[in-house]
Short mmCIF file of the C-alpha atoms (twelve columns), coordinates in Angstrom:
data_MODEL
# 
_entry.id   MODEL 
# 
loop_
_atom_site.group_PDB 
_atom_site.id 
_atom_site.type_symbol 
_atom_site.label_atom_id 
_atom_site.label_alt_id 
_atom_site.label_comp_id 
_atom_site.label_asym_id 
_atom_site.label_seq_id 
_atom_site.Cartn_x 
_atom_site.Cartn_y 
_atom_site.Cartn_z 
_atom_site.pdbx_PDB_model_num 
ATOM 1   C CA . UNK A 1   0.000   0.000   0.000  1 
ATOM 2   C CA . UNK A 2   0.740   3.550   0.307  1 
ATOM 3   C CA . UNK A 3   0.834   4.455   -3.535 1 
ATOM 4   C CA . UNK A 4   -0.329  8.342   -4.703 1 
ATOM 5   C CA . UNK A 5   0.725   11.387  -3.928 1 
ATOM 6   C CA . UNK A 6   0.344   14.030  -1.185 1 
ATOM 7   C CA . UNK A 7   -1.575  17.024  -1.075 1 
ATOM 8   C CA . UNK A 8   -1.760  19.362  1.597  1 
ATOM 9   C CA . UNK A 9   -4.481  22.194  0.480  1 
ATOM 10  C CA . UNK A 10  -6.535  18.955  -0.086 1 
ATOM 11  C CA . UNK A 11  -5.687  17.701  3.299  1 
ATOM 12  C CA . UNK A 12  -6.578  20.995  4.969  1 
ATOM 13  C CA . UNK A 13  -9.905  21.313  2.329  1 
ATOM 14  C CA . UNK A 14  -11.300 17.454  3.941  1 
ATOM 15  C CA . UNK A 15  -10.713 18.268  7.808  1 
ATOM 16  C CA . UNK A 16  -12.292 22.103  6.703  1 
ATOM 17  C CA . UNK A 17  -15.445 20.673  5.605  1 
ATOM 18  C CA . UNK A 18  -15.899 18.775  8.847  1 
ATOM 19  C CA . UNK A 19  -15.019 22.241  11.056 1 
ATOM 20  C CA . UNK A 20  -18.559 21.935  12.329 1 
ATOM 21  C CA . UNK A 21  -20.109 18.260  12.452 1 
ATOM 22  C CA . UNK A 22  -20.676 16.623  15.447 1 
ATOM 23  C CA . UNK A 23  -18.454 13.704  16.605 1 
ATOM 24  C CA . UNK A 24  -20.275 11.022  15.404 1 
ATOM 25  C CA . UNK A 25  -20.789 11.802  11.943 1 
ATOM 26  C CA . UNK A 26  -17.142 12.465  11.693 1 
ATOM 27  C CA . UNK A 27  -16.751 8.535   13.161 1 
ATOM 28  C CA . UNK A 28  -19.677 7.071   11.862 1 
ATOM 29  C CA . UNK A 29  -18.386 3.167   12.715 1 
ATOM 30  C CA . UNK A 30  -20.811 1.611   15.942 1 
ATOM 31  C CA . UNK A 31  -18.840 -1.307  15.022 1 
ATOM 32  C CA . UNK A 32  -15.118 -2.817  13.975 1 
ATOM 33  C CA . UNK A 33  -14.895 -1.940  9.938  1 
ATOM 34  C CA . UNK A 34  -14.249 -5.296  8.525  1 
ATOM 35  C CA . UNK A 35  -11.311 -4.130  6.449  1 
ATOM 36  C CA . UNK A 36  -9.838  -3.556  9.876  1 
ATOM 37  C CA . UNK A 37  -10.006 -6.246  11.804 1 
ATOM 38  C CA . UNK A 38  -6.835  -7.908  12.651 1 
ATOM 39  C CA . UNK A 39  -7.686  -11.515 13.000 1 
ATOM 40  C CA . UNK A 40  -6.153  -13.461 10.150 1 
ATOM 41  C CA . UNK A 41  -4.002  -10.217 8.425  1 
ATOM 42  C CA . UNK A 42  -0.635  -11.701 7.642  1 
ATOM 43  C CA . UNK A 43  0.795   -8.650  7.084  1 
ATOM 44  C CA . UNK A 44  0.393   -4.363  6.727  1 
ATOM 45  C CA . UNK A 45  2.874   -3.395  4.090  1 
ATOM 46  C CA . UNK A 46  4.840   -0.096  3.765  1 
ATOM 47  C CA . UNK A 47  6.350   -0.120  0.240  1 
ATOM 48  C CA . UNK A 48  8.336   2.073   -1.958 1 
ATOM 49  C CA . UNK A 49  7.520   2.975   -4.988 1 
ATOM 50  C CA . UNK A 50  7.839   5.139   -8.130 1 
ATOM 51  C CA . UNK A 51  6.019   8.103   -6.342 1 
ATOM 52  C CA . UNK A 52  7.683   7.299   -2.887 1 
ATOM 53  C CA . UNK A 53  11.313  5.904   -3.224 1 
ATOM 54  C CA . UNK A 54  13.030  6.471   0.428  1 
ATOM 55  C CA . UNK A 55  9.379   5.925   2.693  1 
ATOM 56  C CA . UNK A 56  9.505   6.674   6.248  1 
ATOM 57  C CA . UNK A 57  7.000   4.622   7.915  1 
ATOM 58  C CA . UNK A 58  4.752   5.648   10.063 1 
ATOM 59  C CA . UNK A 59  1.801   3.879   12.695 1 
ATOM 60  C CA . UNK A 60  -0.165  5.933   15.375 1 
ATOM 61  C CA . UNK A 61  -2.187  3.548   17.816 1 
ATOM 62  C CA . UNK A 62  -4.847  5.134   19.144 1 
ATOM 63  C CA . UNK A 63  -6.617  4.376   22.430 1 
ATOM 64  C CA . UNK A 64  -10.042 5.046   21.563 1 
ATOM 65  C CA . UNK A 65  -11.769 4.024   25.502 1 
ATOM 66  C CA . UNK A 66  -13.027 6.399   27.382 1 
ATOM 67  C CA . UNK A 67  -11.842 10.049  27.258 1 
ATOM 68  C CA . UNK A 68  -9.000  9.407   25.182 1 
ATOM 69  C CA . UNK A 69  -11.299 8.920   21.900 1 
ATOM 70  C CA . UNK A 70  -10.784 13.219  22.085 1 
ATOM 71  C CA . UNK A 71  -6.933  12.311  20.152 1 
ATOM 72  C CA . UNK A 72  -8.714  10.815  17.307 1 
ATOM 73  C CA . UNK A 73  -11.160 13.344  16.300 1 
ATOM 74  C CA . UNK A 74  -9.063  16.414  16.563 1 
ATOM 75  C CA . UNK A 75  -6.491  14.502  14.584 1 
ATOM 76  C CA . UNK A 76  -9.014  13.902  12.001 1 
ATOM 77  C CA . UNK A 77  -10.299 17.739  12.798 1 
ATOM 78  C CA . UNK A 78  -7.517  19.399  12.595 1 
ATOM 79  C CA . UNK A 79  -4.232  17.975  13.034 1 
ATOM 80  C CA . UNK A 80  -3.358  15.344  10.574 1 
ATOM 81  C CA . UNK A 81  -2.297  18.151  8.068  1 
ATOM 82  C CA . UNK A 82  0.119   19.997  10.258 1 
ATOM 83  C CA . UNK A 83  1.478   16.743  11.431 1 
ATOM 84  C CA . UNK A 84  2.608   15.814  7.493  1 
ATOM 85  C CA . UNK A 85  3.069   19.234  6.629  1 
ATOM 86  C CA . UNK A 86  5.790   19.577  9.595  1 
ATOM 87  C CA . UNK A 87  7.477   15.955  8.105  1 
ATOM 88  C CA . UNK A 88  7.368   17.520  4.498  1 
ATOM 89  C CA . UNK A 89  8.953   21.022  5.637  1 
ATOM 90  C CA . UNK A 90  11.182  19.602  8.153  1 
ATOM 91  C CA . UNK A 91  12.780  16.977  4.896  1 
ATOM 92  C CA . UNK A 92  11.617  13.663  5.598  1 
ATOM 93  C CA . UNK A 93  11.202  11.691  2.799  1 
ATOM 94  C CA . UNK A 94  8.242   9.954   1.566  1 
ATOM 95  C CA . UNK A 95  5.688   8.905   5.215  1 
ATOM 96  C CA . UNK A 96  3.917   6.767   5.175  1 
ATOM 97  C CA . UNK A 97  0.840   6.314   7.685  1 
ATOM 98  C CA . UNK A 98  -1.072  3.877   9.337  1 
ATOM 99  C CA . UNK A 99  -3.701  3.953   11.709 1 
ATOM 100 C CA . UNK A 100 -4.704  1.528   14.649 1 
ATOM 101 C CA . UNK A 101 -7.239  2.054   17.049 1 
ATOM 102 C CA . UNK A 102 -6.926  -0.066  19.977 1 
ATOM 103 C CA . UNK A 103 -8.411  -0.620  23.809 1 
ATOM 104 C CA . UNK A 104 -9.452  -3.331  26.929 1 
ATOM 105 C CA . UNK A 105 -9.349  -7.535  25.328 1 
ATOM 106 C CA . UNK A 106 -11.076 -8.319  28.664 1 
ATOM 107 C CA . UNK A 107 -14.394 -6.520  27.409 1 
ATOM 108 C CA . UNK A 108 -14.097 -9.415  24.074 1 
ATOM 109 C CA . UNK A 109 -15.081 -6.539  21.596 1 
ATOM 110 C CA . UNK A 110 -12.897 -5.552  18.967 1 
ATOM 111 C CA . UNK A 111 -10.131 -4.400  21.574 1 
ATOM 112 C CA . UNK A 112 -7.764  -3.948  18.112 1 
ATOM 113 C CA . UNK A 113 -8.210  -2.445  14.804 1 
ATOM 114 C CA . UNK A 114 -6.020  -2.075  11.885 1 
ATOM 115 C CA . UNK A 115 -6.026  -0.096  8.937  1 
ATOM 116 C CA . UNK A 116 -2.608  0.281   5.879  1 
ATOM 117 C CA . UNK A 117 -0.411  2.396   5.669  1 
ATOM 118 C CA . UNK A 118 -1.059  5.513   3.296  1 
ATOM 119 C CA . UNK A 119 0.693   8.101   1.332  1 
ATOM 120 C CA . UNK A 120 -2.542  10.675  0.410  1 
ATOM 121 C CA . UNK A 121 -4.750  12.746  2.420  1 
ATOM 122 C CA . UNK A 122 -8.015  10.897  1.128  1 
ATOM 123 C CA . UNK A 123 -6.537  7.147   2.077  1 
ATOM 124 C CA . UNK A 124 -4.963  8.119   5.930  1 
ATOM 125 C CA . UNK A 125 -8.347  10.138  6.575  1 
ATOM 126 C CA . UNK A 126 -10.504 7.065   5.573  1 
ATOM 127 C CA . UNK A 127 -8.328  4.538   7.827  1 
ATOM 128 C CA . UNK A 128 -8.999  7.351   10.812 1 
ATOM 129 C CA . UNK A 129 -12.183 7.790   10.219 1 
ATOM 130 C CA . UNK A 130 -13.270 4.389   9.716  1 
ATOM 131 C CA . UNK A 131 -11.747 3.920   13.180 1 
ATOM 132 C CA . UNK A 132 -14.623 2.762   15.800 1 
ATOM 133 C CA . UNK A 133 -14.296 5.179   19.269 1 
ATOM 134 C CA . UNK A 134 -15.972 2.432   21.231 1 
ATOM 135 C CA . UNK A 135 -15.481 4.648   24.689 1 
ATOM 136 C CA . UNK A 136 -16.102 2.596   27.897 1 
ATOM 137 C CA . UNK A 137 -13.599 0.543   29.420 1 
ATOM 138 C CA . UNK A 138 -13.652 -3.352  30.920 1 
ATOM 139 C CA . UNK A 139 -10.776 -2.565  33.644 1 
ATOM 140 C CA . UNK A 140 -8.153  -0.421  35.116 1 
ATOM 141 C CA . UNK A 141 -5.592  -1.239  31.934 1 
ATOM 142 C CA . UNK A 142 -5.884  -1.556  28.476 1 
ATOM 143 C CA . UNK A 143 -4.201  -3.899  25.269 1 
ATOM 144 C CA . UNK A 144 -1.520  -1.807  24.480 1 
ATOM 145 C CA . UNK A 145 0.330   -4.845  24.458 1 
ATOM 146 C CA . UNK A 146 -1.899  -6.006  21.275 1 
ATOM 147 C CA . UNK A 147 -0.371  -3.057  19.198 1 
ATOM 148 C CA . UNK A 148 2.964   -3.618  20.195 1 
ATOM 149 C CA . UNK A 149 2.531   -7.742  18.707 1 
ATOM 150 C CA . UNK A 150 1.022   -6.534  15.703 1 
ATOM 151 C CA . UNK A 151 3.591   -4.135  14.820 1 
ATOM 152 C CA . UNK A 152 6.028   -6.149  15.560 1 
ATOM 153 C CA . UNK A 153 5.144   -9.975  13.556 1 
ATOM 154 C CA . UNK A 154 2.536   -8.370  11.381 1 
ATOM 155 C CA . UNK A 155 4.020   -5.167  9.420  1 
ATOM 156 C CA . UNK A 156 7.024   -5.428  6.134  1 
ATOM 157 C CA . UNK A 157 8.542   -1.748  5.503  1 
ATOM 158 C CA . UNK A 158 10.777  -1.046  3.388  1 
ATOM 159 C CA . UNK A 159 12.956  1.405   5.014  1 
ATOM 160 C CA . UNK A 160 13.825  -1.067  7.517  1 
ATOM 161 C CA . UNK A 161 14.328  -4.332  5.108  1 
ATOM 162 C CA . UNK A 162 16.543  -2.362  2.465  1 
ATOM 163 C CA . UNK A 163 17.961  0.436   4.648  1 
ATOM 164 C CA . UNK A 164 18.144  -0.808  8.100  1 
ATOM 165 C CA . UNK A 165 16.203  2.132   9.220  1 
ATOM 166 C CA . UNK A 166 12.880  1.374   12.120 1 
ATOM 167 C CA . UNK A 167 10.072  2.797   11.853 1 
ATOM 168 C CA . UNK A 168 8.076   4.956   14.165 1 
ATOM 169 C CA . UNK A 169 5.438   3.741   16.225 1 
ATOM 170 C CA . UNK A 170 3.236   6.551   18.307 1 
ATOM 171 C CA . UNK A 171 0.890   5.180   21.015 1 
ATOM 172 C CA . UNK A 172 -1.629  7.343   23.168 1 
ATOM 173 C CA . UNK A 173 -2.791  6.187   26.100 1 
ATOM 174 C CA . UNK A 174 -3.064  7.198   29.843 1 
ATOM 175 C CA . UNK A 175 -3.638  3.889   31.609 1 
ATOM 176 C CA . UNK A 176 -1.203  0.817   32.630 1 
ATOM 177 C CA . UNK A 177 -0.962  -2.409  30.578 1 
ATOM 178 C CA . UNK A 178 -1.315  -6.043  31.763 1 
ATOM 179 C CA . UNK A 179 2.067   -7.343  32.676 1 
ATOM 180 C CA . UNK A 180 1.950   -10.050 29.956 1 
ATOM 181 C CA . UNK A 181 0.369   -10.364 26.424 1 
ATOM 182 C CA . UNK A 182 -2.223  -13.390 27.243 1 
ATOM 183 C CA . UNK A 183 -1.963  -15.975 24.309 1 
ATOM 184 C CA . UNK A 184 -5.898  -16.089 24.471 1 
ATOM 185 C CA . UNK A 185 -6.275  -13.156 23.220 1 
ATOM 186 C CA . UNK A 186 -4.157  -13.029 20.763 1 
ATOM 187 C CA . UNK A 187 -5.779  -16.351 19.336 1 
ATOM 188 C CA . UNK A 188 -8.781  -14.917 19.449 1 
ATOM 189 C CA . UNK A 189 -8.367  -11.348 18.157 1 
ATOM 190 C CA . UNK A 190 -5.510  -11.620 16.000 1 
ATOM 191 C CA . UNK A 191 -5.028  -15.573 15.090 1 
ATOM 192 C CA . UNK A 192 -1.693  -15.919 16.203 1 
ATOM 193 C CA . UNK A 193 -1.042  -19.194 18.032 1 
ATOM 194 C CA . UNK A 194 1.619   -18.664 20.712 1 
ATOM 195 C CA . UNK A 195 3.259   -21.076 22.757 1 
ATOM 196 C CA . UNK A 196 1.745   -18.989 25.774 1 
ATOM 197 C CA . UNK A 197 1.669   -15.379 27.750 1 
ATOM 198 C CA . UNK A 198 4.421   -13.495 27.092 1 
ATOM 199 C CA . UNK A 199 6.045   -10.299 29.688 1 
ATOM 200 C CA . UNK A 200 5.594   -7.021  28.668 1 
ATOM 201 C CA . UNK A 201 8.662   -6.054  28.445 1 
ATOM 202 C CA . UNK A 202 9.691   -9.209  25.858 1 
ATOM 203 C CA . UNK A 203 6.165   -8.011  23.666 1 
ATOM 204 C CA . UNK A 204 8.257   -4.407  23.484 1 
ATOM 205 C CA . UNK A 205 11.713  -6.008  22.951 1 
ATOM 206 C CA . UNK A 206 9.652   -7.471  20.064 1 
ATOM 207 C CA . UNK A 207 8.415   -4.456  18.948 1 
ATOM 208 C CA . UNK A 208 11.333  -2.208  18.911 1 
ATOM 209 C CA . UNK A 209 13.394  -4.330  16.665 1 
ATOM 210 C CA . UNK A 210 11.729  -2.651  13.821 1 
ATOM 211 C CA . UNK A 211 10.274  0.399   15.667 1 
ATOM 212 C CA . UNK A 212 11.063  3.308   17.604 1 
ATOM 213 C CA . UNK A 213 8.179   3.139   19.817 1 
ATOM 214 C CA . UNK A 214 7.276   5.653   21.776 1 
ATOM 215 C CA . UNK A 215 3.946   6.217   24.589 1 
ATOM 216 C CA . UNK A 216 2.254   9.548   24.345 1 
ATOM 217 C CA . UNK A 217 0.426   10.635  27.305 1 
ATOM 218 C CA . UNK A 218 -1.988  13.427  26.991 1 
ATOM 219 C CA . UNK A 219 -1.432  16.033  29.570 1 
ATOM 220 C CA . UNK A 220 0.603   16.414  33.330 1 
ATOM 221 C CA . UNK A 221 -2.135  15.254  35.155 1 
ATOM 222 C CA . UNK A 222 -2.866  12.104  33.238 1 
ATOM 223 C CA . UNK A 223 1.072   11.415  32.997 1 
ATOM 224 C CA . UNK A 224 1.380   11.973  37.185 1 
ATOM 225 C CA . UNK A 225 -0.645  8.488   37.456 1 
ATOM 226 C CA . UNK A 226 0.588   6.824   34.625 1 
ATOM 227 C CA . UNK A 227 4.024   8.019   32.901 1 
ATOM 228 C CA . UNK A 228 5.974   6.167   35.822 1 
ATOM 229 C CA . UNK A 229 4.685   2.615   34.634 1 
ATOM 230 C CA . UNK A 230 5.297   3.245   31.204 1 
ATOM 231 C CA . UNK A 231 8.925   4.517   31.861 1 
ATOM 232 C CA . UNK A 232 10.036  1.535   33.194 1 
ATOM 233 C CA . UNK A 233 9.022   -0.257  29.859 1 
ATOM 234 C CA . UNK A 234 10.402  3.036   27.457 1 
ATOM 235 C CA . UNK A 235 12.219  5.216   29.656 1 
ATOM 236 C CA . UNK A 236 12.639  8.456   27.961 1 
ATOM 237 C CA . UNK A 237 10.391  7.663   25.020 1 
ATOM 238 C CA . UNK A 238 7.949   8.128   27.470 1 
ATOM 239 C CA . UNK A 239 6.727   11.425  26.379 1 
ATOM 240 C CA . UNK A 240 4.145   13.793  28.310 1 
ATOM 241 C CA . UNK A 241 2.438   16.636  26.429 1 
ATOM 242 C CA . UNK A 242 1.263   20.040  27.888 1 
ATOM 243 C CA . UNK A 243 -2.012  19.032  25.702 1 
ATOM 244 C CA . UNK A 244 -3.268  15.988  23.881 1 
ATOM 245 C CA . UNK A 245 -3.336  18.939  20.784 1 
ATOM 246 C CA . UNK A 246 0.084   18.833  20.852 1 
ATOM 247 C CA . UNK A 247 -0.121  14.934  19.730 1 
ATOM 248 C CA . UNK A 248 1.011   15.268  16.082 1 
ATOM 249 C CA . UNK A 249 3.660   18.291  16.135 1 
ATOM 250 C CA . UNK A 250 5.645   16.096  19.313 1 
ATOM 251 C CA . UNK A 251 5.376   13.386  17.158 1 
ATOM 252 C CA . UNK A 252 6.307   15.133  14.080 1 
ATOM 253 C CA . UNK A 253 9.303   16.457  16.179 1 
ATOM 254 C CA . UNK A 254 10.528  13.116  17.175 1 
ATOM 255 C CA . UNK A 255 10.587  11.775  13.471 1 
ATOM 256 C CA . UNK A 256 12.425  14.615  12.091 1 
ATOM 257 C CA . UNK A 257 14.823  14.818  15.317 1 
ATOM 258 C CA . UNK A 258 15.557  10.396  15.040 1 
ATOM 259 C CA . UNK A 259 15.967  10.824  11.111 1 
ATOM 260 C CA . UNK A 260 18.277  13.608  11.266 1 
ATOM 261 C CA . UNK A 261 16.610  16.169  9.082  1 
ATOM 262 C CA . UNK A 262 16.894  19.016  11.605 1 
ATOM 263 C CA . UNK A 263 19.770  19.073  14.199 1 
ATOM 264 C CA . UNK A 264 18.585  19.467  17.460 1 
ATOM 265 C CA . UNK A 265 15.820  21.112  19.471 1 
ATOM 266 C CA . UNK A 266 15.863  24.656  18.463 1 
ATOM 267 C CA . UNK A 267 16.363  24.005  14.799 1 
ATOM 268 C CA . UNK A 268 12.963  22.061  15.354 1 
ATOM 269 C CA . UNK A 269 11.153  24.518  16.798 1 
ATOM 270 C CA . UNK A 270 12.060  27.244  14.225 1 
ATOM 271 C CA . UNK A 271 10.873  24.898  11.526 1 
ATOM 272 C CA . UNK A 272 7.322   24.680  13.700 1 
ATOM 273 C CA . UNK A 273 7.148   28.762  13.945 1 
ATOM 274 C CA . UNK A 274 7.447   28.781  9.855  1 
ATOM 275 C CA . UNK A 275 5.123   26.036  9.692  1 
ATOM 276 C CA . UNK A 276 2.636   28.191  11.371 1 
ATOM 277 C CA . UNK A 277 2.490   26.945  15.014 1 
ATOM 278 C CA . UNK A 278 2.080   29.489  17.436 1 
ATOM 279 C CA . UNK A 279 4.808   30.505  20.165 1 
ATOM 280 C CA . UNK A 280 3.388   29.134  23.079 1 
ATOM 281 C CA . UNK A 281 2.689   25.852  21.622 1 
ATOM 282 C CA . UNK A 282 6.148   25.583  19.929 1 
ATOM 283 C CA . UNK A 283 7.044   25.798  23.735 1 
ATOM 284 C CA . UNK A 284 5.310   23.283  24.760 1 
ATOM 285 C CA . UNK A 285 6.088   21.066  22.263 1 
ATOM 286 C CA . UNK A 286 10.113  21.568  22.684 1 
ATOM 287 C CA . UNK A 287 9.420   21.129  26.267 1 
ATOM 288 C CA . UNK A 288 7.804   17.725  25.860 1 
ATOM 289 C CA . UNK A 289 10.426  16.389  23.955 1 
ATOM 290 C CA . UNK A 290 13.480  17.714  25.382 1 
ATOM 291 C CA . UNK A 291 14.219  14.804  27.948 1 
ATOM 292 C CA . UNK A 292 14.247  12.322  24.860 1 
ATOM 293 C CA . UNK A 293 16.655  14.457  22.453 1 
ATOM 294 C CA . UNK A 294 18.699  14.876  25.320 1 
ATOM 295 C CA . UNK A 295 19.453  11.178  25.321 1 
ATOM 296 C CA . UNK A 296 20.432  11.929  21.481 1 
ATOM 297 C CA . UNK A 297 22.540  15.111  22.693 1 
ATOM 298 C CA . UNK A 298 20.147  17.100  20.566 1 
ATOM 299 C CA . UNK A 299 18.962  19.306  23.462 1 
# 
């Protein structure tokens, strides 16, 4: 997947027209798309091509329970065209997107779905938007570790398999995950059959072979009860925003700052200002993502 080309004014002309609807007819789905669910997917594929030589790929996995479905829709709203505008100013060749949408196994409902990766406006906006926000919640974690295992036995990109480079793999979320990826579920929801449950940490070990993962949390408050779980598992790619707004610019950061195309932390932040970003949120968004660069000495 992923063939076409990118358009920004018609980006910015499909999230316009929606300035005004209400939530639900922007995510019409009140239940999994068939086209994503997981079970029996051998594999997501991000590709180069004529159009997209050098692709940098790309997954955000969304946790759509509760009161974190608000990421989705002002990503589809708003933010999904400053997000690949930022990539395209900042230099970084050829994204490539894909969307998952993810939340509790234990309430045996569709706790993962998967859409392709994407090069055009039209083709990321449909995976979003075909997205189910389900809401709700069956306990006090959710399947983050389901993600992680698909990503990790279930994608094929090209920049990794002919230029050694990972991928990037942005999750929201602002609760704590069960300590081991139960083989049930993954029988059940994705088809896998596994030998049996497997830690946590061995599902991200998995995952980072061919990823940069990183956890997004949404605000301060939400990362004071949760950030300290996750940084045991990530460390510094444990990353909490001033806002969940400021979802797509961190993340557009990080990808620019990991692939080299702008040198360190101020360089990024001058290439948000000219991309339109106000000075106060340019802040924020340097502030989020200082403690990780500094582990790259790009602070």
């Amino acid at each position: 997947m992923g063939y076409g080309s990118y358009s920004y004014e018609a980006h910015q002309a499909i999230t316009a027209r929606r300035a005004a609807v209400p939530a639900q007819q922007v995510f019409t789905q009140r239940s999994i798309h068939p086209l994503m669910d997981p079970k029996g997917v051998k594999h997501r594929e991000s590709r180069d091509s004529d159009d997209h030589p050098n692709t940098t790929s790309i997954v955000f996995a969304l946790d759509v329970s509760g009161s974190m479905g608000a990421i989705p829709e002002q990503i589809a709203r708003t933010e999904l065209p400053t997000f690949m505008k930022a990539l395209l100013d900042a230099g970084v060749a050829d994204p490539q997107v894909l969307f998952m949408a993810f939340q509790d196994a234990a309430g045996g409902v569709a706790p993962l779905q998967v859409g392709q990766f994407e090069s055009t406006a039209q083709l990321m906006d449909q995976w979003l938007t075909w997205c189910w926000l389900m809401g709700g919640g069956a306990s006090a974690y959710e399947s983050y570790d389901l993600a992680f295992h698909f990503a990790a036995h279930h994608t094929k990109m090209d920049c990794y398999e002919k230029r050694g480079k990972k991928g990037f793999f942005f999750m929201t979320g602002d609760e704590p995950c069960y300590d081991a990826l139960k083989a049930q579920w993954v029988k059940q929801f994705v088809g896998d059959e596994l030998k049996g449950d497997v830690p946590l940490a061995q599902v991200i070990a998995d995952c980072r072979r061919t990823f940069h993962p990183f956890f997004l949390v949404p605000d301060p408050q939400r990362g004071a009860n949760v950030a300290g779980f996750w940084r045991k598992h990530l460390g510094e790619q444990t990353i909490v925003l001033a806002s969940p707004e400021d979802t797509c610019p961190v993340a557009a950061g990080i990808v620019a700052l990991q692939e080299g195309v702008v040198s360190d932390v101020a360089a990024l932040s001058k290439r948000l200002v000219d991309a339109g970003l106000s000075a106060a949120r340019v802040d924020r968004v340097a502030s989020a993502i200082a403690p990780w660069a500094s582990t790259l000495g790009k602070v």
